[in-house]
């Protein structure tokens, strides 16, 4: 059994829990217009620009998406139409969890309070959280904290709101660049990387790797660790 049992298990939501299908949304809007090669380039650039857009001062998430689509279109020589960015934004409300999430979360929620720290907005995220199939103690958005991850400010706000410190939590994410690198820098020792295939492994950041949320109960000491095949 794992030896550390946290006071809270904190999560990134989009990508880690919710199947955040920005690539699929981009294909549904632009796929009929672009070659396979250009579409692949568009998806890669769109992800990069979304990260770049959240590194500055906070702004509403629909602006993050709008600006990222506009910059991606410019880079790839595509005519930008604001209604195309809006179509992508409108999809976010509809996205549900990865298949492994509801059962995996339910195991942990019976024993440890669950918290979300998300790059989202109050009027956006609850439609996604309601689909996750488990109760959450607290849901914190970038709108509330005034900063998007990977900024440290959101994590510090979360500590203050929960009345705890980095030594008291396990933080769970599928992303190093948005979450786990910052968690490492803040001294969060207990980190879980959900390997969704978004980024390559990076053992420097000292985490427990799980293939899906079904492995989380063992990672926080509630079940025996799974043996490797």
PDB file of C-alpha atoms in Angstrom:
ATOM      1  CA  UNK A   1       0.000   0.000   0.000  1.00  0.00           C
ATOM      2  CA  UNK A   2       1.105   3.580  -0.581  1.00  0.00           C
ATOM      3  CA  UNK A   3       2.184   5.207   2.677  1.00  0.00           C
ATOM      4  CA  UNK A   4       0.861   8.732   2.078  1.00  0.00           C
ATOM      5  CA  UNK A   5      -2.847   9.405   2.419  1.00  0.00           C
ATOM      6  CA  UNK A   6      -3.632  13.023   1.512  1.00  0.00           C
ATOM      7  CA  UNK A   7      -6.174  15.309   3.128  1.00  0.00           C
ATOM      8  CA  UNK A   8      -7.420  16.178  -0.359  1.00  0.00           C
ATOM      9  CA  UNK A   9      -6.942  14.788  -3.824  1.00  0.00           C
ATOM     10  CA  UNK A  10      -6.815  17.726  -6.223  1.00  0.00           C
ATOM     11  CA  UNK A  11      -7.328  17.449  -9.962  1.00  0.00           C
ATOM     12  CA  UNK A  12      -6.892  19.122 -13.242  1.00  0.00           C
ATOM     13  CA  UNK A  13     -10.249  18.669 -14.975  1.00  0.00           C
ATOM     14  CA  UNK A  14      -9.945  19.121 -18.739  1.00  0.00           C
ATOM     15  CA  UNK A  15      -7.907  16.380 -20.332  1.00  0.00           C
ATOM     16  CA  UNK A  16      -7.371  14.534 -17.056  1.00  0.00           C
ATOM     17  CA  UNK A  17     -10.999  13.854 -16.116  1.00  0.00           C
ATOM     18  CA  UNK A  18     -13.064  15.398 -18.910  1.00  0.00           C
ATOM     19  CA  UNK A  19     -12.303  14.215 -22.441  1.00  0.00           C
ATOM     20  CA  UNK A  20     -11.251  17.686 -23.582  1.00  0.00           C
ATOM     21  CA  UNK A  21     -11.640  17.188 -27.304  1.00  0.00           C
ATOM     22  CA  UNK A  22     -10.194  20.387 -28.756  1.00  0.00           C
ATOM     23  CA  UNK A  23      -8.548  18.401 -31.557  1.00  0.00           C
ATOM     24  CA  UNK A  24     -11.869  16.811 -32.483  1.00  0.00           C
ATOM     25  CA  UNK A  25     -13.650  20.159 -32.359  1.00  0.00           C
ATOM     26  CA  UNK A  26     -11.049  21.672 -34.668  1.00  0.00           C
ATOM     27  CA  UNK A  27     -11.492  18.775 -37.087  1.00  0.00           C
ATOM     28  CA  UNK A  28     -15.257  19.180 -37.052  1.00  0.00           C
ATOM     29  CA  UNK A  29     -14.957  22.866 -37.926  1.00  0.00           C
ATOM     30  CA  UNK A  30     -12.008  22.820 -40.334  1.00  0.00           C
ATOM     31  CA  UNK A  31     -11.598  19.209 -41.463  1.00  0.00           C
ATOM     32  CA  UNK A  32     -13.576  19.584 -44.682  1.00  0.00           C
ATOM     33  CA  UNK A  33     -11.440  22.576 -45.693  1.00  0.00           C
ATOM     34  CA  UNK A  34      -7.941  21.267 -44.996  1.00  0.00           C
ATOM     35  CA  UNK A  35      -5.672  18.488 -46.117  1.00  0.00           C
ATOM     36  CA  UNK A  36      -4.678  15.864 -43.560  1.00  0.00           C
ATOM     37  CA  UNK A  37      -1.215  17.432 -43.292  1.00  0.00           C
ATOM     38  CA  UNK A  38      -2.534  20.942 -42.735  1.00  0.00           C
ATOM     39  CA  UNK A  39      -5.131  19.653 -40.256  1.00  0.00           C
ATOM     40  CA  UNK A  40      -2.396  17.966 -38.216  1.00  0.00           C
ATOM     41  CA  UNK A  41      -0.408  21.214 -38.225  1.00  0.00           C
ATOM     42  CA  UNK A  42      -3.511  23.166 -37.207  1.00  0.00           C
ATOM     43  CA  UNK A  43      -4.168  20.916 -34.203  1.00  0.00           C
ATOM     44  CA  UNK A  44      -0.565  21.128 -33.013  1.00  0.00           C
ATOM     45  CA  UNK A  45      -0.448  24.923 -33.370  1.00  0.00           C
ATOM     46  CA  UNK A  46      -3.859  25.346 -31.730  1.00  0.00           C
ATOM     47  CA  UNK A  47      -2.641  23.510 -28.614  1.00  0.00           C
ATOM     48  CA  UNK A  48       0.538  25.588 -28.485  1.00  0.00           C
ATOM     49  CA  UNK A  49      -1.312  28.878 -28.820  1.00  0.00           C
ATOM     50  CA  UNK A  50      -3.802  27.923 -26.088  1.00  0.00           C
ATOM     51  CA  UNK A  51      -0.900  27.468 -23.694  1.00  0.00           C
ATOM     52  CA  UNK A  52       0.664  30.754 -24.805  1.00  0.00           C
ATOM     53  CA  UNK A  53      -2.640  32.587 -24.315  1.00  0.00           C
ATOM     54  CA  UNK A  54      -2.931  31.585 -20.644  1.00  0.00           C
ATOM     55  CA  UNK A  55       0.576  32.702 -19.711  1.00  0.00           C
ATOM     56  CA  UNK A  56      -0.398  36.366 -19.494  1.00  0.00           C
ATOM     57  CA  UNK A  57      -3.031  38.202 -17.469  1.00  0.00           C
ATOM     58  CA  UNK A  58      -6.325  36.402 -16.894  1.00  0.00           C
ATOM     59  CA  UNK A  59      -9.015  36.844 -19.517  1.00  0.00           C
ATOM     60  CA  UNK A  60     -12.259  34.935 -20.133  1.00  0.00           C
ATOM     61  CA  UNK A  61     -11.697  31.453 -21.517  1.00  0.00           C
ATOM     62  CA  UNK A  62     -13.722  32.124 -24.653  1.00  0.00           C
ATOM     63  CA  UNK A  63     -11.099  34.782 -25.475  1.00  0.00           C
ATOM     64  CA  UNK A  64      -8.336  32.224 -24.969  1.00  0.00           C
ATOM     65  CA  UNK A  65      -9.985  29.957 -27.530  1.00  0.00           C
ATOM     66  CA  UNK A  66     -10.894  32.791 -29.911  1.00  0.00           C
ATOM     67  CA  UNK A  67      -7.366  34.207 -29.919  1.00  0.00           C
ATOM     68  CA  UNK A  68      -5.792  30.768 -30.262  1.00  0.00           C
ATOM     69  CA  UNK A  69      -7.955  29.887 -33.258  1.00  0.00           C
ATOM     70  CA  UNK A  70      -7.243  33.242 -34.880  1.00  0.00           C
ATOM     71  CA  UNK A  71      -3.480  32.870 -34.424  1.00  0.00           C
ATOM     72  CA  UNK A  72      -3.575  29.277 -35.658  1.00  0.00           C
ATOM     73  CA  UNK A  73      -5.471  30.292 -38.785  1.00  0.00           C
ATOM     74  CA  UNK A  74      -2.963  33.048 -39.493  1.00  0.00           C
ATOM     75  CA  UNK A  75      -0.013  30.684 -39.101  1.00  0.00           C
ATOM     76  CA  UNK A  76      -1.564  28.141 -41.452  1.00  0.00           C
ATOM     77  CA  UNK A  77      -2.843  30.576 -44.076  1.00  0.00           C
ATOM     78  CA  UNK A  78      -6.532  29.999 -43.299  1.00  0.00           C
ATOM     79  CA  UNK A  79      -9.244  32.657 -43.310  1.00  0.00           C
ATOM     80  CA  UNK A  80     -10.343  33.230 -39.715  1.00  0.00           C
ATOM     81  CA  UNK A  81     -14.046  33.589 -38.948  1.00  0.00           C
ATOM     82  CA  UNK A  82     -15.116  34.407 -35.370  1.00  0.00           C
ATOM     83  CA  UNK A  83     -18.102  32.067 -35.690  1.00  0.00           C
ATOM     84  CA  UNK A  84     -15.716  29.140 -36.176  1.00  0.00           C
ATOM     85  CA  UNK A  85     -14.019  29.897 -32.856  1.00  0.00           C
ATOM     86  CA  UNK A  86     -17.460  30.186 -31.266  1.00  0.00           C
ATOM     87  CA  UNK A  87     -18.420  26.739 -32.576  1.00  0.00           C
ATOM     88  CA  UNK A  88     -15.389  25.281 -30.807  1.00  0.00           C
ATOM     89  CA  UNK A  89     -16.201  27.154 -27.602  1.00  0.00           C
ATOM     90  CA  UNK A  90     -19.791  25.942 -27.703  1.00  0.00           C
ATOM     91  CA  UNK A  91     -18.677  22.312 -27.715  1.00  0.00           C
ATOM     92  CA  UNK A  92     -16.897  22.547 -24.359  1.00  0.00           C
ATOM     93  CA  UNK A  93     -20.167  22.388 -22.376  1.00  0.00           C
ATOM     94  CA  UNK A  94     -21.026  19.041 -23.959  1.00  0.00           C
ATOM     95  CA  UNK A  95     -17.869  17.076 -23.187  1.00  0.00           C
ATOM     96  CA  UNK A  96     -18.077  14.248 -20.680  1.00  0.00           C
ATOM     97  CA  UNK A  97     -15.505  12.170 -18.811  1.00  0.00           C
ATOM     98  CA  UNK A  98     -13.026   9.642 -20.084  1.00  0.00           C
ATOM     99  CA  UNK A  99     -14.636   6.196 -19.657  1.00  0.00           C
ATOM    100  CA  UNK A 100     -12.444   5.252 -16.684  1.00  0.00           C
ATOM    101  CA  UNK A 101     -13.274   8.340 -14.652  1.00  0.00           C
ATOM    102  CA  UNK A 102     -16.638   7.817 -12.879  1.00  0.00           C
ATOM    103  CA  UNK A 103     -15.793   4.460 -11.289  1.00  0.00           C
ATOM    104  CA  UNK A 104     -12.219   5.482 -10.488  1.00  0.00           C
ATOM    105  CA  UNK A 105     -13.306   8.709  -8.809  1.00  0.00           C
ATOM    106  CA  UNK A 106     -16.078   7.002  -6.857  1.00  0.00           C
ATOM    107  CA  UNK A 107     -13.572   4.701  -5.120  1.00  0.00           C
ATOM    108  CA  UNK A 108     -11.538   7.654  -3.882  1.00  0.00           C
ATOM    109  CA  UNK A 109     -14.445   9.988  -3.095  1.00  0.00           C
ATOM    110  CA  UNK A 110     -15.730   7.561  -0.445  1.00  0.00           C
ATOM    111  CA  UNK A 111     -12.573   8.120   1.584  1.00  0.00           C
ATOM    112  CA  UNK A 112     -10.895  11.414   0.585  1.00  0.00           C
ATOM    113  CA  UNK A 113     -12.435  14.756  -0.463  1.00  0.00           C
ATOM    114  CA  UNK A 114     -11.962  15.594  -4.143  1.00  0.00           C
ATOM    115  CA  UNK A 115     -11.086  19.071  -5.401  1.00  0.00           C
ATOM    116  CA  UNK A 116     -10.813  20.498  -8.923  1.00  0.00           C
ATOM    117  CA  UNK A 117      -8.447  23.319  -9.883  1.00  0.00           C
ATOM    118  CA  UNK A 118      -9.286  24.107 -13.493  1.00  0.00           C
ATOM    119  CA  UNK A 119      -8.462  26.553 -16.251  1.00  0.00           C
ATOM    120  CA  UNK A 120     -12.135  27.266 -16.692  1.00  0.00           C
ATOM    121  CA  UNK A 121     -14.935  29.639 -15.739  1.00  0.00           C
ATOM    122  CA  UNK A 122     -17.816  29.351 -13.288  1.00  0.00           C
ATOM    123  CA  UNK A 123     -20.496  29.322 -15.970  1.00  0.00           C
ATOM    124  CA  UNK A 124     -18.650  26.696 -18.018  1.00  0.00           C
ATOM    125  CA  UNK A 125     -17.167  24.021 -15.817  1.00  0.00           C
ATOM    126  CA  UNK A 126     -20.163  22.748 -13.854  1.00  0.00           C
ATOM    127  CA  UNK A 127     -21.752  21.236 -16.956  1.00  0.00           C
ATOM    128  CA  UNK A 128     -18.593  19.121 -17.249  1.00  0.00           C
ATOM    129  CA  UNK A 129     -18.260  18.361 -13.527  1.00  0.00           C
ATOM    130  CA  UNK A 130     -21.855  17.120 -13.353  1.00  0.00           C
ATOM    131  CA  UNK A 131     -20.951  14.407 -15.864  1.00  0.00           C
ATOM    132  CA  UNK A 132     -17.981  13.060 -13.857  1.00  0.00           C
ATOM    133  CA  UNK A 133     -20.088  10.773 -11.672  1.00  0.00           C
ATOM    134  CA  UNK A 134     -18.586  11.603  -8.273  1.00  0.00           C
ATOM    135  CA  UNK A 135     -19.052  14.325  -5.622  1.00  0.00           C
ATOM    136  CA  UNK A 136     -16.494  17.121  -5.375  1.00  0.00           C
ATOM    137  CA  UNK A 137     -15.735  18.981  -2.165  1.00  0.00           C
ATOM    138  CA  UNK A 138     -14.652  22.123  -4.029  1.00  0.00           C
ATOM    139  CA  UNK A 139     -14.392  23.283  -7.637  1.00  0.00           C
ATOM    140  CA  UNK A 140     -12.003  26.195  -8.206  1.00  0.00           C
ATOM    141  CA  UNK A 141     -11.656  27.946 -11.560  1.00  0.00           C
ATOM    142  CA  UNK A 142      -9.084  30.295 -13.031  1.00  0.00           C
ATOM    143  CA  UNK A 143     -11.820  32.918 -13.095  1.00  0.00           C
ATOM    144  CA  UNK A 144     -11.972  32.677  -9.293  1.00  0.00           C
ATOM    145  CA  UNK A 145      -8.206  32.716  -8.756  1.00  0.00           C
ATOM    146  CA  UNK A 146      -7.449  35.364 -11.376  1.00  0.00           C
ATOM    147  CA  UNK A 147      -4.781  33.255 -13.053  1.00  0.00           C
ATOM    148  CA  UNK A 148      -4.542  30.261 -15.353  1.00  0.00           C
ATOM    149  CA  UNK A 149      -2.272  27.327 -14.734  1.00  0.00           C
ATOM    150  CA  UNK A 150       0.698  26.942 -15.077  1.00  0.00           C
ATOM    151  CA  UNK A 151       0.870  30.121 -12.965  1.00  0.00           C
ATOM    152  CA  UNK A 152       1.426  29.350  -9.279  1.00  0.00           C
ATOM    153  CA  UNK A 153      -1.290  31.749  -8.116  1.00  0.00           C
ATOM    154  CA  UNK A 154      -4.140  29.282  -8.616  1.00  0.00           C
ATOM    155  CA  UNK A 155      -2.443  26.600  -6.529  1.00  0.00           C
ATOM    156  CA  UNK A 156      -1.690  29.123  -3.769  1.00  0.00           C
ATOM    157  CA  UNK A 157      -5.313  30.258  -3.805  1.00  0.00           C
ATOM    158  CA  UNK A 158      -6.388  26.630  -3.510  1.00  0.00           C
ATOM    159  CA  UNK A 159      -4.153  26.054  -0.477  1.00  0.00           C
ATOM    160  CA  UNK A 160      -5.635  29.100   1.243  1.00  0.00           C
ATOM    161  CA  UNK A 161      -9.214  28.086   0.449  1.00  0.00           C
ATOM    162  CA  UNK A 162      -8.683  24.526   1.687  1.00  0.00           C
ATOM    163  CA  UNK A 163      -6.635  25.588   4.708  1.00  0.00           C
ATOM    164  CA  UNK A 164      -3.798  23.257   3.817  1.00  0.00           C
ATOM    165  CA  UNK A 165      -0.333  23.252   2.265  1.00  0.00           C
ATOM    166  CA  UNK A 166       1.507  21.419  -0.488  1.00  0.00           C
ATOM    167  CA  UNK A 167       2.399  18.674   1.962  1.00  0.00           C
ATOM    168  CA  UNK A 168      -1.284  17.818   2.516  1.00  0.00           C
ATOM    169  CA  UNK A 169      -2.493  17.017  -1.003  1.00  0.00           C
ATOM    170  CA  UNK A 170      -2.034  14.675  -3.926  1.00  0.00           C
ATOM    171  CA  UNK A 171      -2.329  16.538  -7.220  1.00  0.00           C
ATOM    172  CA  UNK A 172      -3.506  14.608 -10.270  1.00  0.00           C
ATOM    173  CA  UNK A 173      -3.039  15.671 -13.877  1.00  0.00           C
ATOM    174  CA  UNK A 174      -2.346  14.394 -17.367  1.00  0.00           C
ATOM    175  CA  UNK A 175      -0.148  17.437 -18.109  1.00  0.00           C
ATOM    176  CA  UNK A 176       3.324  18.376 -16.978  1.00  0.00           C
ATOM    177  CA  UNK A 177       3.286  21.774 -18.657  1.00  0.00           C
ATOM    178  CA  UNK A 178       0.023  22.967 -17.128  1.00  0.00           C
ATOM    179  CA  UNK A 179       0.123  21.246 -13.723  1.00  0.00           C
ATOM    180  CA  UNK A 180       2.859  18.898 -12.616  1.00  0.00           C
ATOM    181  CA  UNK A 181       5.846  21.149 -13.284  1.00  0.00           C
ATOM    182  CA  UNK A 182       4.221  23.891 -11.201  1.00  0.00           C
ATOM    183  CA  UNK A 183       3.226  21.380  -8.530  1.00  0.00           C
ATOM    184  CA  UNK A 184       6.855  20.259  -8.347  1.00  0.00           C
ATOM    185  CA  UNK A 185       8.102  23.838  -8.018  1.00  0.00           C
ATOM    186  CA  UNK A 186       5.591  24.506  -5.215  1.00  0.00           C
ATOM    187  CA  UNK A 187       6.799  21.498  -3.219  1.00  0.00           C
ATOM    188  CA  UNK A 188       3.821  19.202  -3.766  1.00  0.00           C
ATOM    189  CA  UNK A 189       5.550  15.874  -3.155  1.00  0.00           C
ATOM    190  CA  UNK A 190       2.583  13.626  -3.920  1.00  0.00           C
ATOM    191  CA  UNK A 191       1.795  13.903  -7.616  1.00  0.00           C
ATOM    192  CA  UNK A 192      -0.001  11.514  -9.960  1.00  0.00           C
ATOM    193  CA  UNK A 193       0.468  11.635 -13.715  1.00  0.00           C
ATOM    194  CA  UNK A 194      -2.429  10.143 -15.667  1.00  0.00           C
ATOM    195  CA  UNK A 195      -0.803   9.021 -18.888  1.00  0.00           C
ATOM    196  CA  UNK A 196      -3.388  10.045 -21.476  1.00  0.00           C
ATOM    197  CA  UNK A 197      -0.750  10.285 -24.185  1.00  0.00           C
ATOM    198  CA  UNK A 198      -0.761  14.084 -24.205  1.00  0.00           C
ATOM    199  CA  UNK A 199       2.898  14.452 -23.266  1.00  0.00           C
ATOM    200  CA  UNK A 200       5.899  12.153 -22.879  1.00  0.00           C
ATOM    201  CA  UNK A 201       6.936  10.880 -19.464  1.00  0.00           C
ATOM    202  CA  UNK A 202       9.338  13.085 -17.508  1.00  0.00           C
ATOM    203  CA  UNK A 203      10.550  11.292 -14.367  1.00  0.00           C
ATOM    204  CA  UNK A 204      12.435  14.388 -13.173  1.00  0.00           C
ATOM    205  CA  UNK A 205       9.141  15.659 -11.745  1.00  0.00           C
ATOM    206  CA  UNK A 206       8.777  12.766  -9.281  1.00  0.00           C
ATOM    207  CA  UNK A 207       5.265  11.411  -9.704  1.00  0.00           C
ATOM    208  CA  UNK A 208       3.327   8.179  -9.617  1.00  0.00           C
ATOM    209  CA  UNK A 209       2.180   7.171 -13.089  1.00  0.00           C
ATOM    210  CA  UNK A 210      -1.253   5.631 -13.659  1.00  0.00           C
ATOM    211  CA  UNK A 211      -2.765   4.589 -16.961  1.00  0.00           C
ATOM    212  CA  UNK A 212      -6.184   5.908 -15.973  1.00  0.00           C
ATOM    213  CA  UNK A 213      -8.215   7.044 -12.970  1.00  0.00           C
ATOM    214  CA  UNK A 214      -8.892   3.415 -12.106  1.00  0.00           C
ATOM    215  CA  UNK A 215      -5.336   3.317 -10.730  1.00  0.00           C
ATOM    216  CA  UNK A 216      -5.783   6.335  -8.480  1.00  0.00           C
ATOM    217  CA  UNK A 217      -7.130   4.501  -5.413  1.00  0.00           C
ATOM    218  CA  UNK A 218      -3.897   2.519  -5.169  1.00  0.00           C
ATOM    219  CA  UNK A 219      -1.789   5.637  -5.738  1.00  0.00           C
ATOM    220  CA  UNK A 220      -3.330   7.311  -2.672  1.00  0.00           C
ATOM    221  CA  UNK A 221      -3.168   4.256  -0.430  1.00  0.00           C
ATOM    222  CA  UNK A 222      -6.736   2.990  -0.626  1.00  0.00           C
ATOM    223  CA  UNK A 223      -5.994  -0.226  -2.543  1.00  0.00           C
ATOM    224  CA  UNK A 224      -2.971  -2.477  -3.057  1.00  0.00           C
ATOM    225  CA  UNK A 225      -0.675  -1.279  -5.790  1.00  0.00           C
ATOM    226  CA  UNK A 226      -1.162  -3.071  -9.092  1.00  0.00           C
ATOM    227  CA  UNK A 227       1.634  -5.384 -10.105  1.00  0.00           C
ATOM    228  CA  UNK A 228       3.256  -4.778 -13.467  1.00  0.00           C
ATOM    229  CA  UNK A 229       2.733  -7.526 -16.043  1.00  0.00           C
TER     230      UNK A 229
END
